[in-house]
Coordinates of C-alpha atoms in Angstrom, one line a residue:
M1 CA 82.8 46.6 -11.4
T2 CA 80.6 49.2 -10.8
R3 CA 81.6 51.7 -8.0
T4 CA 78.6 53.7 -6.2
P5 CA 79.3 57.6 -6.6
A6 CA 80.4 59.6 -4.0
P7 CA 77.9 61.7 -2.2
T8 CA 77.9 65.4 -3.3
K9 CA 80.1 67.1 -0.6
G10 CA 78.9 70.6 0.4
P11 CA 80.4 73.5 2.0
A12 CA 83.0 72.6 5.2
P13 CA 81.4 74.4 7.9
A14 CA 83.3 77.0 9.3
L15 CA 86.1 76.1 12.3
G16 CA 84.0 76.9 15.9
A17 CA 80.4 77.1 14.1
P18 CA 77.9 75.3 16.4
R19 CA 76.3 71.9 15.4
A20 CA 73.0 72.2 14.7
A21 CA 70.7 71.3 17.7
R22 CA 69.4 67.8 17.9
P23 CA 66.0 67.9 18.2
A24 CA 64.8 67.0 22.0
R25 CA 63.4 64.0 22.6
P26 CA 59.9 63.5 24.5
H27 CA 60.0 62.8 27.8
G28 CA 56.4 61.0 27.4
Q29 CA 54.6 63.4 29.4
W30 CA 51.2 63.2 28.5
K31 CA 50.0 66.9 28.8
V32 CA 53.2 67.8 26.5
D33 CA 54.1 65.0 24.0
G34 CA 50.6 62.7 23.9
T35 CA 49.9 59.6 25.4
T36 CA 51.4 57.3 22.4
P37 CA 53.5 55.0 24.5
L38 CA 57.2 54.9 23.9
N39 CA 58.5 51.5 25.3
A40 CA 56.7 48.2 25.9
N41 CA 55.8 48.7 29.4
E42 CA 53.9 52.0 28.4
E43 CA 52.4 49.9 25.6
F44 CA 51.0 47.0 27.8
K45 CA 49.2 49.5 30.3
A46 CA 47.5 51.4 27.3
V47 CA 46.2 47.8 25.8
D48 CA 44.2 46.7 28.9
N49 CA 44.0 48.9 32.2
A50 CA 45.8 46.7 34.8
L51 CA 43.0 46.4 37.4
N52 CA 41.0 44.4 34.8
V53 CA 43.4 41.7 35.2
R54 CA 41.4 40.8 38.4
E55 CA 38.8 39.2 36.6
R56 CA 41.0 37.0 34.6
I57 CA 42.5 35.8 37.9
E58 CA 39.0 34.9 39.6
N59 CA 37.9 33.4 36.4
I60 CA 40.3 31.9 34.1
Y61 CA 44.1 32.0 35.8
S62 CA 42.9 30.3 39.4
K63 CA 41.1 27.7 37.5
Q64 CA 43.6 27.0 34.6
G65 CA 46.6 27.3 36.6
F66 CA 50.6 29.3 36.4
D67 CA 50.7 27.9 32.5
S68 CA 47.4 29.5 31.6
I69 CA 48.7 33.1 32.6
E70 CA 49.2 35.6 29.4
D71 CA 52.9 36.7 29.6
T72 CA 51.9 40.6 29.7
D73 CA 49.5 39.9 32.8
L74 CA 52.2 37.7 34.2
H75 CA 55.1 39.8 34.4
G76 CA 52.8 43.3 34.1
R77 CA 49.5 43.3 35.0
F78 CA 49.6 41.2 38.1
R79 CA 51.7 43.7 40.2
W80 CA 48.7 46.0 40.0
W81 CA 47.2 43.5 42.6
G82 CA 50.1 42.8 44.8
L83 CA 51.5 39.7 42.7
Y84 CA 55.2 39.3 41.8
T85 CA 56.3 35.7 40.8
Q86 CA 59.2 34.9 43.4
R87 CA 62.6 34.0 42.9
K88 CA 63.6 30.4 41.9
P89 CA 65.6 28.9 44.8
G90 CA 69.0 27.6 44.1
I91 CA 70.1 30.6 42.0
D92 CA 73.1 32.2 43.1
G93 CA 73.8 36.1 43.2
G94 CA 76.2 35.9 40.7
R95 CA 73.6 35.0 38.3
T96 CA 70.9 37.9 38.7
A97 CA 72.3 39.8 36.2
Q98 CA 72.7 37.3 33.7
L99 CA 69.4 35.5 33.6
E100 CA 66.4 36.8 32.4
P101 CA 63.7 37.4 34.3
H102 CA 61.5 34.1 33.3
E103 CA 64.8 32.2 33.9
L104 CA 65.1 33.9 37.5
E105 CA 61.4 33.0 38.4
D106 CA 59.3 30.5 40.2
S107 CA 55.8 29.3 39.9
Y108 CA 54.9 30.8 43.4
F109 CA 54.0 34.5 44.0
M110 CA 54.9 37.0 46.8
L111 CA 51.8 38.5 47.5
R112 CA 51.8 42.2 49.3
V113 CA 48.8 43.3 51.3
R114 CA 48.4 47.2 52.4
T115 CA 47.5 47.9 55.6
D116 CA 47.8 51.6 55.2
G117 CA 48.2 52.7 58.5
Q118 CA 45.0 50.9 60.0
A119 CA 44.6 49.3 63.1
L120 CA 44.3 45.5 62.9
P121 CA 42.0 43.7 65.4
P122 CA 42.1 40.2 66.4
A123 CA 39.8 39.2 63.9
A124 CA 41.8 40.6 61.2
L125 CA 45.2 39.5 62.6
R126 CA 43.7 36.2 62.4
V127 CA 42.9 36.1 59.1
L128 CA 46.4 37.2 58.4
G129 CA 47.9 34.5 60.2
D130 CA 45.6 32.1 59.0
I131 CA 46.5 32.8 54.5
S132 CA 49.9 32.2 56.2
T133 CA 49.5 29.1 57.6
D134 CA 47.0 27.8 54.9
F135 CA 48.7 29.2 51.6
G136 CA 52.4 30.8 52.5
R137 CA 54.0 28.0 54.0
G138 CA 53.9 30.2 57.3
S139 CA 55.6 33.2 55.7
A140 CA 54.5 36.7 56.6
D141 CA 56.8 39.5 57.3
I142 CA 56.2 43.5 57.9
T143 CA 57.6 45.4 55.1
D144 CA 59.0 48.9 55.9
R145 CA 56.0 50.2 54.3
Q146 CA 53.9 48.6 57.0
N147 CA 52.7 46.2 54.2
I148 CA 52.5 42.2 55.1
Q149 CA 54.2 40.3 52.3
Y150 CA 53.5 36.8 52.0
H151 CA 55.5 33.9 49.5
W152 CA 54.7 30.6 48.2
I153 CA 51.3 31.9 47.1
E154 CA 49.8 30.0 44.2
I155 CA 47.4 31.6 41.9
E156 CA 44.8 28.9 42.7
N157 CA 44.7 30.1 45.9
V158 CA 44.4 33.9 45.2
P159 CA 40.9 34.5 44.7
E160 CA 40.2 32.9 48.5
I161 CA 42.9 35.1 49.9
W162 CA 41.1 38.2 48.4
R163 CA 37.7 37.1 49.7
R164 CA 39.4 36.3 53.0
L165 CA 41.3 39.6 53.4
E166 CA 38.5 41.8 52.1
S167 CA 36.2 40.3 55.0
V168 CA 38.0 42.1 57.1
G169 CA 38.5 45.5 55.3
L170 CA 42.3 44.5 53.8
E171 CA 43.0 44.5 50.4
T172 CA 46.1 44.1 47.8
T173 CA 44.8 46.7 45.5
T174 CA 47.4 48.5 43.5
A175 CA 50.1 47.2 46.1
C176 CA 52.4 46.9 43.6
G177 CA 52.6 48.4 39.9
D178 CA 52.7 51.8 38.4
S179 CA 49.8 53.3 40.7
P180 CA 49.1 54.3 44.2
R181 CA 51.2 52.1 46.7
G182 CA 50.0 51.1 50.3
F183 CA 50.1 54.2 52.7
L184 CA 52.4 55.0 55.3
G185 CA 50.3 56.4 58.0
S186 CA 51.0 57.0 62.0
P187 CA 50.9 53.8 64.1
V188 CA 49.6 55.5 67.0
A189 CA 47.0 58.0 65.2
G190 CA 44.4 58.9 67.1
I191 CA 45.4 57.7 70.8
A192 CA 48.9 59.3 71.1
A193 CA 48.5 62.0 74.1
D194 CA 51.2 64.0 72.1
E195 CA 49.1 63.8 68.8
I196 CA 49.2 67.2 66.5
I197 CA 46.3 65.9 64.1
D198 CA 44.6 62.3 63.9
P199 CA 45.3 61.4 60.0
T200 CA 43.0 58.7 59.9
P201 CA 40.2 60.7 58.6
V202 CA 42.5 62.2 55.2
I203 CA 43.9 58.4 54.8
L204 CA 40.2 56.8 54.6
E205 CA 39.0 59.7 52.6
I206 CA 41.6 59.4 50.2
K207 CA 41.0 55.5 50.3
K208 CA 37.4 55.6 49.4
R209 CA 37.7 58.0 46.5
Y210 CA 41.0 57.2 44.6
I211 CA 41.8 53.5 45.6
G212 CA 41.2 51.5 42.3
D213 CA 39.7 54.4 40.2
P214 CA 41.1 53.5 36.6
D215 CA 41.9 56.9 36.1
L216 CA 45.1 56.5 38.5
A217 CA 46.1 52.9 37.6
N218 CA 48.4 54.1 34.7
L219 CA 51.2 56.3 36.0
P220 CA 54.8 56.6 34.8
R221 CA 55.8 54.4 38.0
K222 CA 54.9 53.6 41.3
F223 CA 53.9 56.5 43.9
K224 CA 54.5 56.4 47.3
T225 CA 52.4 58.4 50.4
A226 CA 53.0 59.1 53.6
I227 CA 50.5 60.8 56.5
T228 CA 51.5 61.6 60.1
G229 CA 49.9 64.1 62.4
H230 CA 52.8 62.9 65.3
P231 CA 55.1 64.6 66.3
S232 CA 57.8 62.1 66.1
L233 CA 57.4 62.4 62.1
D234 CA 57.1 58.6 62.4
V235 CA 56.4 57.8 58.6
V236 CA 60.0 58.3 57.0
H237 CA 58.2 61.6 55.0
E238 CA 61.2 62.5 53.4
I239 CA 61.5 59.4 51.0
N240 CA 57.7 59.3 49.5
D241 CA 56.5 60.8 46.2
I242 CA 54.2 63.1 48.8
S243 CA 53.9 63.3 52.5
L244 CA 51.6 65.4 54.6
V245 CA 52.7 66.0 58.2
G246 CA 51.5 67.5 60.9
V247 CA 51.9 71.0 61.7
V248 CA 50.3 73.6 63.6
H249 CA 49.5 77.1 61.7
P250 CA 49.6 80.0 63.8
E251 CA 45.8 81.4 62.4
L252 CA 44.4 78.0 60.8
G253 CA 45.2 75.4 63.6
P254 CA 46.2 71.7 63.3
G255 CA 46.8 70.7 59.9
Y256 CA 49.4 69.3 57.3
D257 CA 53.1 70.3 55.6
L258 CA 53.4 69.1 52.2
W259 CA 56.5 67.2 50.8
V260 CA 57.0 66.0 47.5
G261 CA 59.5 64.1 45.1
G262 CA 61.6 62.0 47.8
A263 CA 62.6 58.6 46.4
L264 CA 65.7 56.6 47.3
S265 CA 66.6 53.1 44.8
T266 CA 69.8 54.2 42.4
V267 CA 69.5 57.7 42.6
P268 CA 68.6 58.8 46.2
R269 CA 66.7 62.3 46.1
L270 CA 64.9 63.7 49.6
G271 CA 61.8 65.0 49.3
E272 CA 61.0 69.0 49.5
R273 CA 58.5 71.1 51.2
L274 CA 56.4 73.2 48.9
G275 CA 56.0 75.7 51.8
V276 CA 52.0 75.3 51.9
F277 CA 49.6 74.5 54.8
V278 CA 46.9 71.6 53.9
T279 CA 43.8 71.6 56.0
E280 CA 42.0 68.0 56.8
E281 CA 39.6 69.6 54.2
Q282 CA 41.9 69.9 51.8
A283 CA 44.4 67.3 52.5
A284 CA 42.4 64.5 49.6
D285 CA 42.2 67.2 47.3
V286 CA 45.8 67.9 47.1
W287 CA 46.7 64.6 47.0
H288 CA 44.9 64.2 44.2
G289 CA 46.3 67.0 42.2
I290 CA 49.9 66.2 43.3
I291 CA 49.5 62.4 41.9
R292 CA 47.2 63.5 38.5
I293 CA 50.2 66.0 38.1
F294 CA 53.0 62.9 38.1
R295 CA 50.3 61.2 35.9
D296 CA 50.1 64.1 33.4
Y297 CA 53.7 65.7 33.2
G298 CA 55.8 62.5 34.7
Y299 CA 58.3 61.2 32.3
R300 CA 57.4 57.8 30.6
R301 CA 60.0 57.5 28.0
L302 CA 63.0 56.0 30.1
R303 CA 62.1 53.9 33.2
N304 CA 65.1 54.7 34.9
K305 CA 63.4 58.7 35.3
A306 CA 59.7 57.6 35.6
R307 CA 59.4 58.8 39.2
L308 CA 58.1 62.3 40.7
K309 CA 61.7 63.3 41.9
F310 CA 63.1 63.6 38.5
L311 CA 60.3 66.0 37.3
L312 CA 60.7 68.0 40.6
A313 CA 64.6 68.2 40.0
D314 CA 63.8 69.9 36.5
W315 CA 60.8 72.1 37.8
G316 CA 61.5 72.7 41.4
T317 CA 58.8 73.8 44.2
E318 CA 57.7 76.8 42.9
K319 CA 56.9 75.8 39.5
L320 CA 55.3 72.4 41.0
R321 CA 53.5 74.5 43.3
A322 CA 51.9 77.0 40.5
V323 CA 51.2 73.9 38.7
L324 CA 49.2 71.9 41.8
E325 CA 47.3 75.3 42.6
T326 CA 46.4 76.6 39.1
E327 CA 45.4 73.6 37.0
Y328 CA 44.5 71.0 39.6
L329 CA 43.3 72.4 42.5
G330 CA 42.0 76.0 41.3
Y331 CA 42.6 78.0 44.7
A332 CA 46.0 79.3 45.9
L333 CA 46.9 77.3 49.2
A334 CA 48.1 79.3 52.4
D335 CA 51.6 79.3 53.3
G336 CA 52.5 77.2 56.2
P337 CA 55.1 76.3 58.9
A338 CA 57.6 73.5 58.8
P339 CA 57.3 70.5 61.2
Q340 CA 59.6 70.8 64.6
A341 CA 62.4 68.6 65.0
P342 CA 61.1 65.3 66.8
T343 CA 61.7 65.3 70.7
R344 CA 61.2 61.4 70.6
P345 CA 61.6 57.9 68.6
G346 CA 59.5 57.3 65.7
D347 CA 59.5 53.4 65.9
H348 CA 57.3 53.4 69.0
V349 CA 59.3 51.0 70.3
G350 CA 58.4 50.7 74.5
V351 CA 55.9 51.2 76.7
H352 CA 53.9 54.8 76.1
E353 CA 51.0 56.4 77.8
Q354 CA 47.6 57.0 75.7
K355 CA 45.7 59.8 76.1
D356 CA 42.9 57.8 77.3
G357 CA 44.8 56.5 79.8
N358 CA 45.7 53.2 78.5
L359 CA 48.7 52.4 77.3
Y360 CA 50.3 51.3 73.6
V361 CA 53.6 49.3 72.8
G362 CA 56.0 48.6 70.1
A363 CA 57.4 45.6 70.2
A364 CA 60.1 44.2 67.6
P365 CA 60.5 41.2 65.6
V366 CA 63.6 40.1 64.0
V367 CA 64.2 42.0 60.8
G368 CA 60.2 41.8 60.1
R369 CA 59.8 38.5 60.2
V370 CA 57.0 36.9 62.1
G371 CA 54.8 34.5 60.1
G372 CA 51.4 32.8 60.8
N373 CA 52.1 31.4 64.3
T374 CA 53.1 35.2 65.6
L375 CA 49.8 36.9 63.8
S376 CA 47.6 34.5 65.0
G377 CA 49.5 34.3 68.8
L378 CA 49.3 38.2 68.6
A379 CA 45.3 38.4 67.9
D380 CA 44.8 35.8 71.1
L381 CA 47.3 37.7 73.1
I382 CA 45.3 41.0 72.2
E383 CA 42.1 39.4 73.5
K384 CA 43.8 37.6 76.4
V385 CA 44.9 41.4 78.0
G386 CA 41.8 43.4 76.8
A387 CA 43.8 45.4 74.7
E388 CA 42.2 46.6 71.3
S389 CA 44.6 46.5 68.1
A390 CA 47.9 46.5 66.5
R391 CA 49.6 48.5 63.8
L392 CA 52.5 48.1 61.5
T393 CA 55.3 50.7 61.4
A394 CA 57.8 52.0 59.0
H395 CA 60.6 50.4 60.5
Q396 CA 59.0 46.5 60.4
K397 CA 57.7 47.0 64.0
V398 CA 54.5 46.1 65.3
V399 CA 52.6 48.5 68.0
V400 CA 49.7 46.7 70.3
L401 CA 47.1 49.9 70.9
G402 CA 44.5 49.8 73.8
V403 CA 46.4 47.9 76.4
P404 CA 45.0 48.4 80.0
P405 CA 47.9 49.1 82.6
Q406 CA 46.7 46.3 84.8
N407 CA 47.8 43.7 82.4
L408 CA 50.8 45.2 80.7
D409 CA 53.3 42.8 82.6
E410 CA 50.9 40.2 81.1
L411 CA 51.4 41.4 77.2
L412 CA 55.3 42.2 77.8
A413 CA 55.4 38.5 79.1
G414 CA 53.1 37.2 76.1
L415 CA 54.8 38.9 73.3
E416 CA 58.4 37.1 73.9
P417 CA 56.9 33.5 72.9
L418 CA 55.7 34.6 69.8
G419 CA 59.4 36.0 68.9
L420 CA 58.3 40.0 69.4
T421 CA 60.0 42.4 72.1
A422 CA 59.2 45.7 73.9
R423 CA 62.5 45.4 75.0
P424 CA 65.2 44.4 72.1
S425 CA 69.0 44.8 71.9
L426 CA 70.5 47.8 70.4
F427 CA 70.6 46.3 66.8
R428 CA 67.6 44.2 67.3
R429 CA 65.6 47.3 67.7
S430 CA 67.5 49.2 64.5
T431 CA 68.0 46.7 61.9
I432 CA 65.7 46.4 59.0
A433 CA 66.0 43.9 55.8
C434 CA 64.8 43.6 52.5
T435 CA 63.5 40.2 51.3
G436 CA 66.7 39.3 50.0
I437 CA 67.7 36.4 47.3
E438 CA 65.4 34.0 49.4
F439 CA 62.5 35.3 47.0
C440 CA 63.8 38.3 45.4
K441 CA 64.2 38.1 41.7
L442 CA 66.7 41.2 41.6
A443 CA 68.7 40.5 44.6
I444 CA 72.4 39.3 44.7
V445 CA 72.6 38.8 48.3
D446 CA 71.2 36.9 51.3
T447 CA 69.4 39.7 53.7
K448 CA 67.2 38.4 56.8
D449 CA 68.9 35.5 57.6
T450 CA 72.4 37.6 57.4
A451 CA 70.8 40.2 59.4
A452 CA 69.4 37.7 61.9
R453 CA 72.7 36.3 62.6
V454 CA 74.5 39.6 62.6
I455 CA 71.7 41.0 65.6
T456 CA 72.6 37.9 67.5
E457 CA 76.7 38.2 67.0
L458 CA 76.3 41.8 67.9
E459 CA 74.2 41.3 71.1
E460 CA 77.3 39.3 72.3
K461 CA 80.1 41.3 71.0
L462 CA 79.0 44.6 72.2
A463 CA 77.2 43.8 75.4
D464 CA 79.7 45.9 77.3
V465 CA 79.3 48.9 74.9
S466 CA 75.5 49.3 74.0
A467 CA 74.8 50.3 77.2
K468 CA 76.7 53.2 77.0
I469 CA 75.1 54.4 73.5
E470 CA 72.3 57.1 74.0
R471 CA 70.2 56.3 70.3
P472 CA 69.6 53.0 68.5
I473 CA 72.0 53.3 65.8
E474 CA 70.3 51.7 62.5
L475 CA 71.9 49.1 60.5
N476 CA 70.2 48.7 57.2
V477 CA 70.7 45.7 55.0
N478 CA 69.8 45.4 51.4
G479 CA 70.3 42.8 48.8
C480 CA 70.7 45.1 45.7
P481 CA 71.3 48.6 44.7
N482 CA 67.5 49.2 45.0
S483 CA 67.4 50.4 48.2
C484 CA 64.1 48.7 49.6
A485 CA 65.6 48.7 52.9
R486 CA 66.5 52.4 52.6
I487 CA 70.4 51.6 52.8
Q488 CA 71.4 55.8 52.0
T489 CA 69.2 57.0 55.0
A490 CA 70.5 54.3 58.1
D491 CA 74.0 55.0 60.2
I492 CA 75.3 51.9 58.7
G493 CA 73.7 51.0 55.3
L494 CA 74.8 47.4 53.8
K495 CA 74.2 47.4 49.9
G496 CA 74.3 43.9 48.7
Q497 CA 76.7 42.7 45.8
I498 CA 79.1 40.2 44.6
I499 CA 82.7 41.3 46.2
T500 CA 86.2 40.1 45.6
V501 CA 88.5 39.0 48.1
D502 CA 92.1 37.9 47.4
G503 CA 90.8 36.5 43.8
E504 CA 87.6 34.8 45.1
Q505 CA 84.2 36.2 44.7
M506 CA 81.4 35.9 47.4
P507 CA 78.5 38.0 48.5
G508 CA 79.4 41.2 50.7
F509 CA 78.5 44.5 50.9
Q510 CA 79.4 48.5 50.1
V511 CA 78.9 50.3 53.2
H512 CA 77.0 53.8 53.2
L513 CA 77.9 55.4 56.6
G514 CA 76.3 58.6 58.2
G515 CA 72.7 58.8 56.6
G516 CA 69.5 59.6 58.1
L517 CA 66.2 61.0 58.3
V518 CA 65.0 63.3 60.5
R519 CA 64.8 61.8 64.3
E520 CA 65.6 62.6 67.5
G521 CA 69.1 63.9 67.8
R522 CA 68.8 64.8 63.9
D523 CA 67.6 68.3 62.9
E524 CA 67.9 67.6 59.1
A525 CA 67.7 64.3 56.7
G526 CA 71.0 63.7 54.9
L527 CA 72.4 60.4 53.0
G528 CA 75.3 58.4 53.6
R529 CA 78.8 58.3 52.6
T530 CA 80.3 55.6 50.8
V531 CA 84.4 55.0 51.6
R532 CA 86.3 54.0 48.1
G533 CA 87.1 50.3 48.3
L534 CA 85.5 49.8 51.7
K535 CA 83.4 46.3 51.1
V536 CA 82.4 44.0 53.3
P537 CA 82.1 40.1 52.9
A538 CA 78.7 38.6 54.2
H539 CA 80.2 36.6 56.8
E540 CA 82.4 39.4 58.1
V541 CA 79.0 42.2 58.7
S542 CA 79.2 41.5 62.7
D543 CA 83.0 41.8 63.1
Y544 CA 82.7 45.1 61.1
V545 CA 79.9 46.6 63.0
D546 CA 81.7 45.7 66.0
R547 CA 84.7 47.3 65.2
I548 CA 83.0 50.7 63.9
V549 CA 80.5 51.0 67.0
R550 CA 83.5 50.7 69.4
R551 CA 85.7 53.3 67.3
Y552 CA 82.6 55.5 67.6
E553 CA 82.4 55.0 71.1
Q554 CA 85.8 55.8 71.9
Q555 CA 86.2 58.7 69.6
R556 CA 82.7 60.5 69.7
T557 CA 82.4 63.9 71.6
P558 CA 79.5 64.2 74.2
G559 CA 76.5 63.9 72.7
E560 CA 77.8 63.3 69.3
T561 CA 75.4 61.0 67.1
F562 CA 76.8 58.1 65.0
A563 CA 75.7 60.2 61.7
K564 CA 77.8 63.1 62.9
W565 CA 80.8 61.5 63.5
A566 CA 80.8 59.1 60.4
H567 CA 81.0 62.3 58.3
R568 CA 83.6 63.7 60.4
A569 CA 85.7 60.7 60.8
D570 CA 89.0 59.9 59.0
E571 CA 88.4 57.4 56.3
D572 CA 91.0 55.0 57.9
H573 CA 88.5 54.8 61.0
L574 CA 85.6 53.9 58.6
S575 CA 87.0 50.9 57.4

């Protein structure tokens, strides 16, 4: 038998001697490590700019059908035009993590339409409604990103949908993908009597200059924007990659406070102020600077680290500001003030006066579900009462603008048959839900129908308590850990998972309590707490919420919010 010689041994290292440091692995930062792709996702983006897939959709895939779609287009580049394959019906949540994406997907698409805070006149609402009716089996949801989201879309119909949307100034460009996603804008921009600054010109300027720009179509991951000039802080600014928030500088007048690096998902991080004041004239350039910092220095090697929040965590605000000013702007920004704490709710539900003497009216659907008939019917109602338009909110609501005071009662009555109400119950007003297992390939549990059922049950269960509670209690329902419905920043956040009760597996939720963003009655944003072992079966959610809201009402001190109570309460009072 031939034996392999033993390797020659060198001298043994001295006890306690430090090991040789391993060379640091590159993060995939373009300006540090070069642009060579370090994973499959970066490879397909390098092969062909994702925006180019529109031509193939129009000229090949829409004519040859679903089976003709090339794989990296279907599972990658389609997202840059707002398209994801939806979940195949009948696959239970326990199999979500066990199956490959192609085993979960159907040959139909979710299509996301960005509105970017713009006003939707009746013509736009009718187009949105007709697309739902003609191509989406009546589906349409308002997301908490102010998008309209359809389901059951077939690839053959996408070019016609685009044609209709673009005829009324709407688009799906970079509505998904590693790109600048849809903007959150104040639903009362330009019309609220107490507005600090109208963000509409800034949003339009950024869109005109940069949305659809091939140079911004290959980011490390998604990039989310929020811009408001309203003191209610109505665009959840703390959880966006960049936010511009209206403030008044003591010398320079109205402008914006700059926030960066917010995002939730499985590693939540609240955004931070850079401490700078941004004028209206500087705003588009500042936005462009921040997104290019993310493009050039963002981490690309690992997808779970490829958000601006991770770069900010390593750099800190001082370095990010310095890089913005020196490398990307070429000038220093003025120091500026922080926004004031809001004194009114930012969901804009109810009736409010505009600065021109007309009214705006915020109305709640049930967890964002609207549908084609609702959108088209709202267009008819707006015209009938002589109103102007509607905007969507970051809370899955609708705001009708320009309502003549003498026609208010007619509008309020007309909203109800459409499934909208300006006088919602406590939990209809404050509950949002993501898409859930009905259509989403990542989801584990049902969300929309569960939340709708819970709202109906709580309206009855808590009828005697609701009038005693001064502020809405947010209930956010999410179908998986990714927090599209902002579970960590809700009074009661429910994260979907399969749980085991008495040896039986069933759909349920982990509970987060006491989270929230800055709003009326809350001066600082914070993440919710979790109670060890606290998981609630889906069919018991309304019983749980009923129980915990009653404990809050009994134990709170005068003026104490639910969130403050939830953070100080004993764990046994939270189960």
